[in-house]
mmCIF file of C-alpha atoms and ligand atoms in Angstrom:
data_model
loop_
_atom_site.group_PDB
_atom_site.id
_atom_site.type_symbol
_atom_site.label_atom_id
_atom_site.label_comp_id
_atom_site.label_asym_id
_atom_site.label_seq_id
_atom_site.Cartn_x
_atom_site.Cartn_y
_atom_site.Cartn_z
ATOM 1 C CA UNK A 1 -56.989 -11.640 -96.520
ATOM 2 C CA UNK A 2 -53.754 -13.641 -95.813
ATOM 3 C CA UNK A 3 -54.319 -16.421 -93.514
ATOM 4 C CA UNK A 4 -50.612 -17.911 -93.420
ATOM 5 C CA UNK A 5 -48.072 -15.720 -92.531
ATOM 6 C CA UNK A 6 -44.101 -16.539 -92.120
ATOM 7 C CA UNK A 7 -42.103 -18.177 -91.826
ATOM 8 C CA UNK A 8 -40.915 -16.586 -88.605
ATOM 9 C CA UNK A 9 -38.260 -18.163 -86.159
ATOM 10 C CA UNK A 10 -40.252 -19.875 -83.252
ATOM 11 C CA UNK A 11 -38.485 -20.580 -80.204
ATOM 12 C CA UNK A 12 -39.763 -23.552 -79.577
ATOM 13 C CA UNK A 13 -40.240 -25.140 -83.849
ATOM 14 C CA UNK A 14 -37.427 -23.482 -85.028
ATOM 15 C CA UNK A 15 -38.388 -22.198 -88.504
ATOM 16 C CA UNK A 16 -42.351 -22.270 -88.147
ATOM 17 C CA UNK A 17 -45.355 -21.590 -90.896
ATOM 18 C CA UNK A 18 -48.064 -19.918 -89.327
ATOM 19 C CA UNK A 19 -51.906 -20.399 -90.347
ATOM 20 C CA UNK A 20 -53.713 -18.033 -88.296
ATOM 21 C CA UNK A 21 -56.939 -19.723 -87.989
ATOM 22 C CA UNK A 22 -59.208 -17.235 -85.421
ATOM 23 C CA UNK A 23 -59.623 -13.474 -86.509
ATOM 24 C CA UNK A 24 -58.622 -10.537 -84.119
ATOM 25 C CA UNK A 25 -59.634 -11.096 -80.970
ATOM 26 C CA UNK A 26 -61.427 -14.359 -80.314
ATOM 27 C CA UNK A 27 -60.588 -16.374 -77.579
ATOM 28 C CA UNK A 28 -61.699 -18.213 -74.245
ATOM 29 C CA UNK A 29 -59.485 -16.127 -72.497
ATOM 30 C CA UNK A 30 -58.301 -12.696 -72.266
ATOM 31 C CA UNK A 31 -54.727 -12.978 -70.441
ATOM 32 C CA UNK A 32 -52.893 -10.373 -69.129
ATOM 33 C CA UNK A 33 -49.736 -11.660 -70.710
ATOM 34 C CA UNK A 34 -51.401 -11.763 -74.591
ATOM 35 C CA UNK A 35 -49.367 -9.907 -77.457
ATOM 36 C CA UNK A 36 -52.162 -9.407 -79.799
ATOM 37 C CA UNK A 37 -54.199 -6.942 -77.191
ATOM 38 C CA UNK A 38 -57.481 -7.389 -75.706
ATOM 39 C CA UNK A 39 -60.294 -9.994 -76.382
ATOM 40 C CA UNK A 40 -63.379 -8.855 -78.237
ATOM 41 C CA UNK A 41 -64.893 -12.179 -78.347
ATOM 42 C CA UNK A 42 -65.089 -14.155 -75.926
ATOM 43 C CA UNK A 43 -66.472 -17.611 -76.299
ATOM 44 C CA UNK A 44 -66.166 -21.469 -75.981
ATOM 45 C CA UNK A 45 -68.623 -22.070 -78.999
ATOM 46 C CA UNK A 46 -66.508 -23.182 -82.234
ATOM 47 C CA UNK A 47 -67.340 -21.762 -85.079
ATOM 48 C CA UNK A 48 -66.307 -21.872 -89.032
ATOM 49 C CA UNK A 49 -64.533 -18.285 -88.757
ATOM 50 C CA UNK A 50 -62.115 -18.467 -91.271
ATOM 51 C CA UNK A 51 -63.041 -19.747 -95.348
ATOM 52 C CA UNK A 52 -61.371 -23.530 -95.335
ATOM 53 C CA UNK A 53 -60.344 -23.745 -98.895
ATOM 54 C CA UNK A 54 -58.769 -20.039 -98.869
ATOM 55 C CA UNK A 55 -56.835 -21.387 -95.820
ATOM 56 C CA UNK A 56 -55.800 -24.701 -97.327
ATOM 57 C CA UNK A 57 -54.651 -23.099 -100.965
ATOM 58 C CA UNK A 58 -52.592 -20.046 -99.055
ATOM 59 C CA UNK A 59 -50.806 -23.140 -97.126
ATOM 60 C CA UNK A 60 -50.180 -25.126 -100.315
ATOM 61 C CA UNK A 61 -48.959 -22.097 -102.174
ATOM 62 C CA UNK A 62 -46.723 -21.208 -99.608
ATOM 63 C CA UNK A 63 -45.232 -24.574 -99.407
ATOM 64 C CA UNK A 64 -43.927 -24.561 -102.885
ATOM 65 C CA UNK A 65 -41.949 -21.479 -102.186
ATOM 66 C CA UNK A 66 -40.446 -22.157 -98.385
ATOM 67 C CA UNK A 67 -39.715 -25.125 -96.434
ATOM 68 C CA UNK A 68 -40.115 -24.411 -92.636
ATOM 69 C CA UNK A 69 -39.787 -27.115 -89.781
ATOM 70 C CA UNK A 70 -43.353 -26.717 -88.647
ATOM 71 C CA UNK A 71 -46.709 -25.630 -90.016
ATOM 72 C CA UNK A 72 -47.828 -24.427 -86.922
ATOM 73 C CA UNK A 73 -51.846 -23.716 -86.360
ATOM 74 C CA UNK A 74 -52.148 -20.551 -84.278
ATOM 75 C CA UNK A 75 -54.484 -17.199 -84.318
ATOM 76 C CA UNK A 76 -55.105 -14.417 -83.156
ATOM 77 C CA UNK A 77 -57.516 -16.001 -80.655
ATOM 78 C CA UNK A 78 -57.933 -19.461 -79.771
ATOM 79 C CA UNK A 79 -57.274 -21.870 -83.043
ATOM 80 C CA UNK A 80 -59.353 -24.981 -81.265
ATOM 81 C CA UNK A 81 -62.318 -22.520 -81.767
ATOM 82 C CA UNK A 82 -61.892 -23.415 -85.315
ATOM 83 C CA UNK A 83 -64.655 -25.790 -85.889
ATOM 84 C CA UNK A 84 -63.059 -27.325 -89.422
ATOM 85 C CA UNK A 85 -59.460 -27.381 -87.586
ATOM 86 C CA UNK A 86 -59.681 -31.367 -88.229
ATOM 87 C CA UNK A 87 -59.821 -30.673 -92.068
ATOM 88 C CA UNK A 88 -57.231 -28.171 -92.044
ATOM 89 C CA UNK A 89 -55.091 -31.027 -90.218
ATOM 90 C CA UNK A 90 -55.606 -33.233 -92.868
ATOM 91 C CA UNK A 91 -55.336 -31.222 -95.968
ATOM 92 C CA UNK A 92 -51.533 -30.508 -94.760
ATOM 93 C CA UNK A 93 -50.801 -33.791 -94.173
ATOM 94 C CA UNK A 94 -51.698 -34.658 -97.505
ATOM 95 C CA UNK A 95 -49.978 -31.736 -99.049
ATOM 96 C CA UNK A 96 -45.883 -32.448 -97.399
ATOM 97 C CA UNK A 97 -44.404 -34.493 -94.462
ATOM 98 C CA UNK A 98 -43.537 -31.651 -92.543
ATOM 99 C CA UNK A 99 -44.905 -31.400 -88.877
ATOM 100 C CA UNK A 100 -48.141 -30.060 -87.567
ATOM 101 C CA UNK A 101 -47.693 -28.052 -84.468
ATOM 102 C CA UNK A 102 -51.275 -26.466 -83.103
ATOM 103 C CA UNK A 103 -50.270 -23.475 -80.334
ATOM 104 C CA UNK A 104 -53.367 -23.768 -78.077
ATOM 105 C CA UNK A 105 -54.370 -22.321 -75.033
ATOM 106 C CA UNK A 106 -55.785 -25.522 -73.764
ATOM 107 C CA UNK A 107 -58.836 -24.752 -72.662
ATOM 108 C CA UNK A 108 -61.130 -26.585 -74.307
ATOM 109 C CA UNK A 109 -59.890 -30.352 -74.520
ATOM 110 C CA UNK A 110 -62.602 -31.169 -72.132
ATOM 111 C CA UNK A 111 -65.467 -31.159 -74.741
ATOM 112 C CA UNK A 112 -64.955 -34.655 -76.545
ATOM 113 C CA UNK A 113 -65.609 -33.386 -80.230
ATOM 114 C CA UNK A 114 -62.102 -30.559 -79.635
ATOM 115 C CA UNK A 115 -59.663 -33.794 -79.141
ATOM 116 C CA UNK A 116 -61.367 -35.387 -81.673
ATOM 117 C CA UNK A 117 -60.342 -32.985 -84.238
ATOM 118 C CA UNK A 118 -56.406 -32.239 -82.960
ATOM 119 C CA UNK A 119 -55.126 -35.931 -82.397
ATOM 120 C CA UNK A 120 -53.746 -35.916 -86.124
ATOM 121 C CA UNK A 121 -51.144 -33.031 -85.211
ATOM 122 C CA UNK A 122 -47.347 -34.417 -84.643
ATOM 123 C CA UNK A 123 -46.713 -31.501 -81.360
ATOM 124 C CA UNK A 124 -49.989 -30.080 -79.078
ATOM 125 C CA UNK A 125 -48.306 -26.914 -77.245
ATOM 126 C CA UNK A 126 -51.104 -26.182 -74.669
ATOM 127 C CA UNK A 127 -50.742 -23.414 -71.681
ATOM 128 C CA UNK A 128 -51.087 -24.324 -67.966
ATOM 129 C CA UNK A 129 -49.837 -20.969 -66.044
ATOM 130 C CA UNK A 130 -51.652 -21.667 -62.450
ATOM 131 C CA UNK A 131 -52.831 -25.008 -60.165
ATOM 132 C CA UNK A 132 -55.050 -22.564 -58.303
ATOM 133 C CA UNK A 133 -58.178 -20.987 -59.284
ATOM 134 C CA UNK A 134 -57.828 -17.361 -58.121
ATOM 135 C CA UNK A 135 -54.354 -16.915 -60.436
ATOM 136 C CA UNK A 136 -55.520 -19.166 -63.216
ATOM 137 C CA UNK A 137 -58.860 -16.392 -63.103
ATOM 138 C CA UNK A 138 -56.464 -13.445 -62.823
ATOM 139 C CA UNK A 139 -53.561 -14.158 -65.522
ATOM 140 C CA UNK A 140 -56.373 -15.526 -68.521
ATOM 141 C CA UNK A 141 -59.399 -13.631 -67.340
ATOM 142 C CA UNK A 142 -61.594 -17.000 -68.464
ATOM 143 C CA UNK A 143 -64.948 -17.147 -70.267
ATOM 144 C CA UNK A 144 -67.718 -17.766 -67.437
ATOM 145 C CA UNK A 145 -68.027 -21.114 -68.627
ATOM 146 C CA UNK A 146 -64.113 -22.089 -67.980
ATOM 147 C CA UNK A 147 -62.683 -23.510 -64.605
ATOM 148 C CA UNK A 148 -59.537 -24.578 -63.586
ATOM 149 C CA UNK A 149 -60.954 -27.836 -62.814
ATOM 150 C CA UNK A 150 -62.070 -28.606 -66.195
ATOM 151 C CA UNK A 151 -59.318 -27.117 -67.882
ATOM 152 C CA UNK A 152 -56.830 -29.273 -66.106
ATOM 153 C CA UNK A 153 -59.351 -32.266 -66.432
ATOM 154 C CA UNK A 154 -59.535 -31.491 -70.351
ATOM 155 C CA UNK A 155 -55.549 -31.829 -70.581
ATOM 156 C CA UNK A 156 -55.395 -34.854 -68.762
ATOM 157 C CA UNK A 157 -57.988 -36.910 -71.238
ATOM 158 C CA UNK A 158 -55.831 -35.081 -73.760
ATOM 159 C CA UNK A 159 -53.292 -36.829 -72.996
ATOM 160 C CA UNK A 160 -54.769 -40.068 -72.723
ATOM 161 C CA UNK A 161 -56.164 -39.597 -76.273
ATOM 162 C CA UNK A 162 -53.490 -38.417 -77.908
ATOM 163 C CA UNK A 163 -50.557 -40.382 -78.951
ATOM 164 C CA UNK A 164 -48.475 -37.399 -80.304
ATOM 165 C CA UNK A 165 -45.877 -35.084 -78.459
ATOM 166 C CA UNK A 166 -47.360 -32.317 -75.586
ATOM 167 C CA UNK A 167 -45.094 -29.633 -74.729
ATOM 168 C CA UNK A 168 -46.864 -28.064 -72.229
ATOM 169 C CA UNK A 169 -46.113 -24.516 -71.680
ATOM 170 C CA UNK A 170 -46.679 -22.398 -68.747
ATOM 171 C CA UNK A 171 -45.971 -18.599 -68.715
ATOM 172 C CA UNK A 172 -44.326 -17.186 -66.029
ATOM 173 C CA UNK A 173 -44.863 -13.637 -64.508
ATOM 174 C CA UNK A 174 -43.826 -11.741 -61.468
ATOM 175 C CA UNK A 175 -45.359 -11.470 -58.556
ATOM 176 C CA UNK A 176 -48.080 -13.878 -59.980
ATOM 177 C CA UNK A 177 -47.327 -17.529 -60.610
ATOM 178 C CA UNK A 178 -43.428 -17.282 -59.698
ATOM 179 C CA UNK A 179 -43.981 -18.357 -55.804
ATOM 180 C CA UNK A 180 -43.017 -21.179 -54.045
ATOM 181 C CA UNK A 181 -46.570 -22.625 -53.599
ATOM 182 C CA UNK A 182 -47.615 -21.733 -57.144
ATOM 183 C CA UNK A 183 -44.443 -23.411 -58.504
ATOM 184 C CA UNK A 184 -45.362 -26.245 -56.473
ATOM 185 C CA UNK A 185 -48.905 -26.838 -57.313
ATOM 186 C CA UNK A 186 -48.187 -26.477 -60.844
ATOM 187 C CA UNK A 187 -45.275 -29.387 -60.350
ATOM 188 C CA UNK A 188 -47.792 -31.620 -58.696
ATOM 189 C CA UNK A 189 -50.615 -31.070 -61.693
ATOM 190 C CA UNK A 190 -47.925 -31.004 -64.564
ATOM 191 C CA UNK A 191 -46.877 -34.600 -63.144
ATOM 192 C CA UNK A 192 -50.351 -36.124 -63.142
ATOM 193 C CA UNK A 193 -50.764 -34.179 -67.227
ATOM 194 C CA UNK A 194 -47.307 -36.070 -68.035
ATOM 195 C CA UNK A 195 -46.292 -34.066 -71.019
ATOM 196 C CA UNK A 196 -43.220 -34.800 -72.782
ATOM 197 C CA UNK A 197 -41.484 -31.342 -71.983
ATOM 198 C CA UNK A 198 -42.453 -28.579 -70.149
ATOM 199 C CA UNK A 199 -41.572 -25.472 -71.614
ATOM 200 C CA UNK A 200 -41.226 -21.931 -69.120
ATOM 201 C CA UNK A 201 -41.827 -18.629 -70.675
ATOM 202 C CA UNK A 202 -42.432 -15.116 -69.485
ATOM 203 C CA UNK A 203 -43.362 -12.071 -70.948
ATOM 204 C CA UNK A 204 -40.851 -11.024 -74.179
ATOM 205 C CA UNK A 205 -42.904 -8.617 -76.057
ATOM 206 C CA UNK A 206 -45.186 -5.646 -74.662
ATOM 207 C CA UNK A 207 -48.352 -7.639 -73.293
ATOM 208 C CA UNK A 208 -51.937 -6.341 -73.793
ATOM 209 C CA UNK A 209 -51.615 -5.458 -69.615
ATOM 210 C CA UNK A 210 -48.981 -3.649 -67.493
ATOM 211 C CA UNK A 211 -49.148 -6.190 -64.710
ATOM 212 C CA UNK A 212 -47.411 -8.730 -66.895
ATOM 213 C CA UNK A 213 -43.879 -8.424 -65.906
ATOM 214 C CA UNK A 214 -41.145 -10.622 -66.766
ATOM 215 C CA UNK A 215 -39.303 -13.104 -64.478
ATOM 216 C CA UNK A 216 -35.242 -12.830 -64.556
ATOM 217 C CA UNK A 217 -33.164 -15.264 -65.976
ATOM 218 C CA UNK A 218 -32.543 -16.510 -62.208
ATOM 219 C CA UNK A 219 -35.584 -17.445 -60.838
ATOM 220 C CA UNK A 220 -36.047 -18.930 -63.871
ATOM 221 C CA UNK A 221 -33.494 -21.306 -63.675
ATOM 222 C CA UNK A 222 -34.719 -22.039 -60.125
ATOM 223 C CA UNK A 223 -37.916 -23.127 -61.731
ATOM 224 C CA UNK A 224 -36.532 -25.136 -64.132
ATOM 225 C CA UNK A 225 -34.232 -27.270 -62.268
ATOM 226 C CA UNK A 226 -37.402 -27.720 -59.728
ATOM 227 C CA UNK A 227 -39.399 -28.851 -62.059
ATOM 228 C CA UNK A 228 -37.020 -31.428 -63.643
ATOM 229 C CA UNK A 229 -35.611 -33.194 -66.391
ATOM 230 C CA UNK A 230 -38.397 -32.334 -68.465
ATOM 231 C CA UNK A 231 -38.295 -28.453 -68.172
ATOM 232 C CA UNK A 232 -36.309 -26.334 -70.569
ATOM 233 C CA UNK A 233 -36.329 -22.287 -70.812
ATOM 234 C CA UNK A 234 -37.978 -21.307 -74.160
ATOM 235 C CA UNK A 235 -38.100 -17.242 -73.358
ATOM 236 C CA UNK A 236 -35.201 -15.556 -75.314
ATOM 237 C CA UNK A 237 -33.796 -18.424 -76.828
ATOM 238 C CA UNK A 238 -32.705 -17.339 -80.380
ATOM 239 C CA UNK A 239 -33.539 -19.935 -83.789
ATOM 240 C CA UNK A 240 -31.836 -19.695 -86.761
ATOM 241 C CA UNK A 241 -33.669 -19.269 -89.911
ATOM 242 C CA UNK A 242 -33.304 -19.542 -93.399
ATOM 243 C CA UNK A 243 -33.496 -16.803 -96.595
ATOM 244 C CA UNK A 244 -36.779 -15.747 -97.788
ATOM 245 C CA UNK A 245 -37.479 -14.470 -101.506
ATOM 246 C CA UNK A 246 -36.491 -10.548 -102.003
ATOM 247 C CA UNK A 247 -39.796 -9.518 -103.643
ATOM 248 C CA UNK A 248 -41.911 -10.711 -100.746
ATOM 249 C CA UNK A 249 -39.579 -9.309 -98.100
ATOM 250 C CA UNK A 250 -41.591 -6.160 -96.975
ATOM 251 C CA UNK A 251 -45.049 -7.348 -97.463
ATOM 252 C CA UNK A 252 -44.000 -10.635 -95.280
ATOM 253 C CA UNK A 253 -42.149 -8.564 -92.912
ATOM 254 C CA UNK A 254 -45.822 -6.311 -92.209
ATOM 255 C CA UNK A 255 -47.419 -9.616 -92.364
ATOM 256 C CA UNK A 256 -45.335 -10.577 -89.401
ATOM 257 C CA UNK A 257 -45.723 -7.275 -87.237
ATOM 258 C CA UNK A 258 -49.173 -7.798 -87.456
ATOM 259 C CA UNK A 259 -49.412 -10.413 -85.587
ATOM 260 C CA UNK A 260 -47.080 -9.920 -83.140
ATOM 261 C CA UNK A 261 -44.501 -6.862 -82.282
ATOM 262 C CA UNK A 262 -40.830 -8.072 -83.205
ATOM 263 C CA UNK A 263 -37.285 -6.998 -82.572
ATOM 264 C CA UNK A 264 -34.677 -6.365 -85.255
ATOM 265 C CA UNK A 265 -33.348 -10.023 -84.305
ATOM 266 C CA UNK A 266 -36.414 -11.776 -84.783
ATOM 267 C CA UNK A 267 -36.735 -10.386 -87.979
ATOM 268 C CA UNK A 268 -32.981 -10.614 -89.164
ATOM 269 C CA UNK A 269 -33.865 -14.663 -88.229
ATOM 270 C CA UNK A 270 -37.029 -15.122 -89.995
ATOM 271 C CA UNK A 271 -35.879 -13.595 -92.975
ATOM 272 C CA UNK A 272 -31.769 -14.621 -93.460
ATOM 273 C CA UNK A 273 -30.959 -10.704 -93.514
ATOM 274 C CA UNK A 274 -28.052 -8.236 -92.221
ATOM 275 C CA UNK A 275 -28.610 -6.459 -89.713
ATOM 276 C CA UNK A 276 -28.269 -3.465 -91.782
ATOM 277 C CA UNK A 277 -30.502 -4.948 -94.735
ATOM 278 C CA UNK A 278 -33.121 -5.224 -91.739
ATOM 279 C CA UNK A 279 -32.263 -1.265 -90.647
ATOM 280 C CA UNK A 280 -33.076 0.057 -94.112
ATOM 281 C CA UNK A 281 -36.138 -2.226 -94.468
ATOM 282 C CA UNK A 282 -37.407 -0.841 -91.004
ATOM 283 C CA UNK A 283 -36.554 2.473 -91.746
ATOM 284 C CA UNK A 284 -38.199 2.628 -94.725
ATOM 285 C CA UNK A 285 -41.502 1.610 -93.134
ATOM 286 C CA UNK A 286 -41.175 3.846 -90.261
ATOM 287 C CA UNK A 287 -41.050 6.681 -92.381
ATOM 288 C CA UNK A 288 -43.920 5.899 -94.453
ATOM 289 C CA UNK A 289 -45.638 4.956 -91.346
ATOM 290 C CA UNK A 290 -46.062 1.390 -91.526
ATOM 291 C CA UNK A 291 -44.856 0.759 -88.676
ATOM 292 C CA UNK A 292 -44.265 1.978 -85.643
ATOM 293 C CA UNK A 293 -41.716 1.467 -82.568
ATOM 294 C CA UNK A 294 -42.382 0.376 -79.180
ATOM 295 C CA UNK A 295 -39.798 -0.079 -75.817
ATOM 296 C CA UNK A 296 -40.608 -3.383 -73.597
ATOM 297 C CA UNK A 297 -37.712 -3.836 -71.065
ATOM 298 C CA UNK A 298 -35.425 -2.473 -72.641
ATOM 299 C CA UNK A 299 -35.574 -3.631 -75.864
ATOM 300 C CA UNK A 300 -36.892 -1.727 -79.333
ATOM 301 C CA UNK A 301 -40.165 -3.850 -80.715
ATOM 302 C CA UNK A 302 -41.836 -2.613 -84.362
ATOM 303 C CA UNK A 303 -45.471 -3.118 -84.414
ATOM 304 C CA UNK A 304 -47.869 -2.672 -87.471
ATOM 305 C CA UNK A 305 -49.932 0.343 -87.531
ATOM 306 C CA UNK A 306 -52.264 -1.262 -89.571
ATOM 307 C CA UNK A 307 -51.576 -0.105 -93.387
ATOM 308 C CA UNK A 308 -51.626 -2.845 -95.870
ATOM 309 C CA UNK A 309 -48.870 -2.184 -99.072
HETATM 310 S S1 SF4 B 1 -52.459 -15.237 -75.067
HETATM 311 FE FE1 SF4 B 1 -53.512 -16.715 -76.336
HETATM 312 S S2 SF4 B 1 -55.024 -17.559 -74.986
HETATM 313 FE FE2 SF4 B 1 -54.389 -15.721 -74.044
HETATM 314 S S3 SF4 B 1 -55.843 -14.174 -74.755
HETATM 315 FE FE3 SF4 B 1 -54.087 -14.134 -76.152
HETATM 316 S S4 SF4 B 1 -54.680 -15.455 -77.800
HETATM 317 FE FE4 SF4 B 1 -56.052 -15.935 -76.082
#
């Protein structure tokens, strides 16, 4: 089992290592908005659900070969539900100098031992999508255990504990979160969190529910400039990316589509291709059924259909 995958262009890292720290589907929530499909396991209990020293040696091997700008914690769940996550932390930072980013869904910074273990990373990216209860219930469908309250109250000792960068990200969908008195209670909670940047997103790849819809480029902007200085757009924002050794190409490329569907783009940036040296890759998968295709708003996504080389 490969636990590190990339690296893959990040729009908000750049060049970004990802350790994938939570198996298929664990997580607090369940949103409507999530690219790696439903939740299977929903819980708020950490556990040790990934081998430490695998995870650690696939990170130091990888290292040797590529030099991205992050190592970036993630899963495909919840990565704070990592009980060892502290370890993992530390093992990097005595392997290289490069940057630990964790991508969390911030929902569990309320229970004292989870900061504990996360104030050694260099960048905490939590999500805060709502300032009401009802939305914040209907975009991450919570564990019964979660409320807003506590999530928000969570972030905000967070950031009192923490002496590294928060880029707080909230995800943006239509007809959801994208009205005037959403926009405005999240303002008035994202001031008392104080992150350094607050990062808007919407929906880019096909979510694991149709009622996910992405925001235009316009409202948007809208949001941004009322939210301030510290906003910035991270949805389509394309990262350049450096050239990744020939022999590994296709099995990192299916490592990548399993995790998340990507366009042509995406994968022309993580891996310093053509476009055409990307075309033949894909095709060649596609026909030996790999992969498949998928259309999202107007744009071709290839997903893995689960077949290991
Ligand atoms: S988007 Fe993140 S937080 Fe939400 S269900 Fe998926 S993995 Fe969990």
């Amino acid at each position: 089992m490969s636990y590190v995958f990339g690296p893959v262009p990040s729009r908000r890292l750049g060049l970004s290592l990802g350790v994938d720290l939570i198996p298929p589907k664990t997580c607090t929530f369940d949103c409507l908005y999530c690219e790696v499909g439903r939740t299977t396991s929903k819980t708020i209990e950490p556990g040790p659900f990934v081998p430490f020293r695998e995870v650690v040696y696939e990170i130091e091997k990888k290292l040797m070969k590529t030099e991205p700008d992050a190592v970036t914690l993630a899963g495909s769940g919840e990565p704070t539900l990592y009980s060892r996550i502290n370890e993992v932390i530390d093992s990097i930072k005595e392997i290289t100098e490069i940057k630990v980013a964790l991508l969390t869904n911030g929902s569990l910074f309320w229970k004292e031992e989870i900061r504990r273990r996360v104030l050694k990373a260099d960048i905490i990216m939590p999500t805060l999508s709502s300032a009401f209860e009802d939305t914040f219930r209907m975009i991450h469908r919570p564990h019964p255990g979660l409320e807003l309250n506590i999530v928000v109250d969570g972030l905000k000792r967070l950031r009192k504990d923490y002496k590294g960068l928060l880029f707080l990200e909230i995800v943006l969908l239509a007809g959801i979160n994208d009205t005037e008195k959403e926009v405005e209670g999240l303002k008035t909670v994202i001031n008392r969190i104080n992150p350094e940047k607050i990062q808007l997103n919407t929906v880019l790849r096909p979510p694991a529910d149709k009622r996910a819809i992405s925001l235009d480029r316009k409202r948007l902007e809208d949001i941004k400039v009322f939210l301030g200085e510290k906003a910035e757009i991270i949805a389509g924002v394309p990262v350049a990316a450096k050239k990744g050794k020939a022999d590994t190409l296709i099995r990192d490329l299916l490592d990548m589509v399993k995790r998340r569907p990507l366009r042509s783009i995406d994968i022309v940036n993580a891996m310093g291709l053509s476009s055409d040296d990307v075309e033949d890759l894909v095709k060649g998968l596609l026909i030996k059924g790999y992969i498949s295709r998928q259309e999202h708003s107007g744009e071709i996504y290839y997903l893995s259909n689960g077949k290991d080389i």
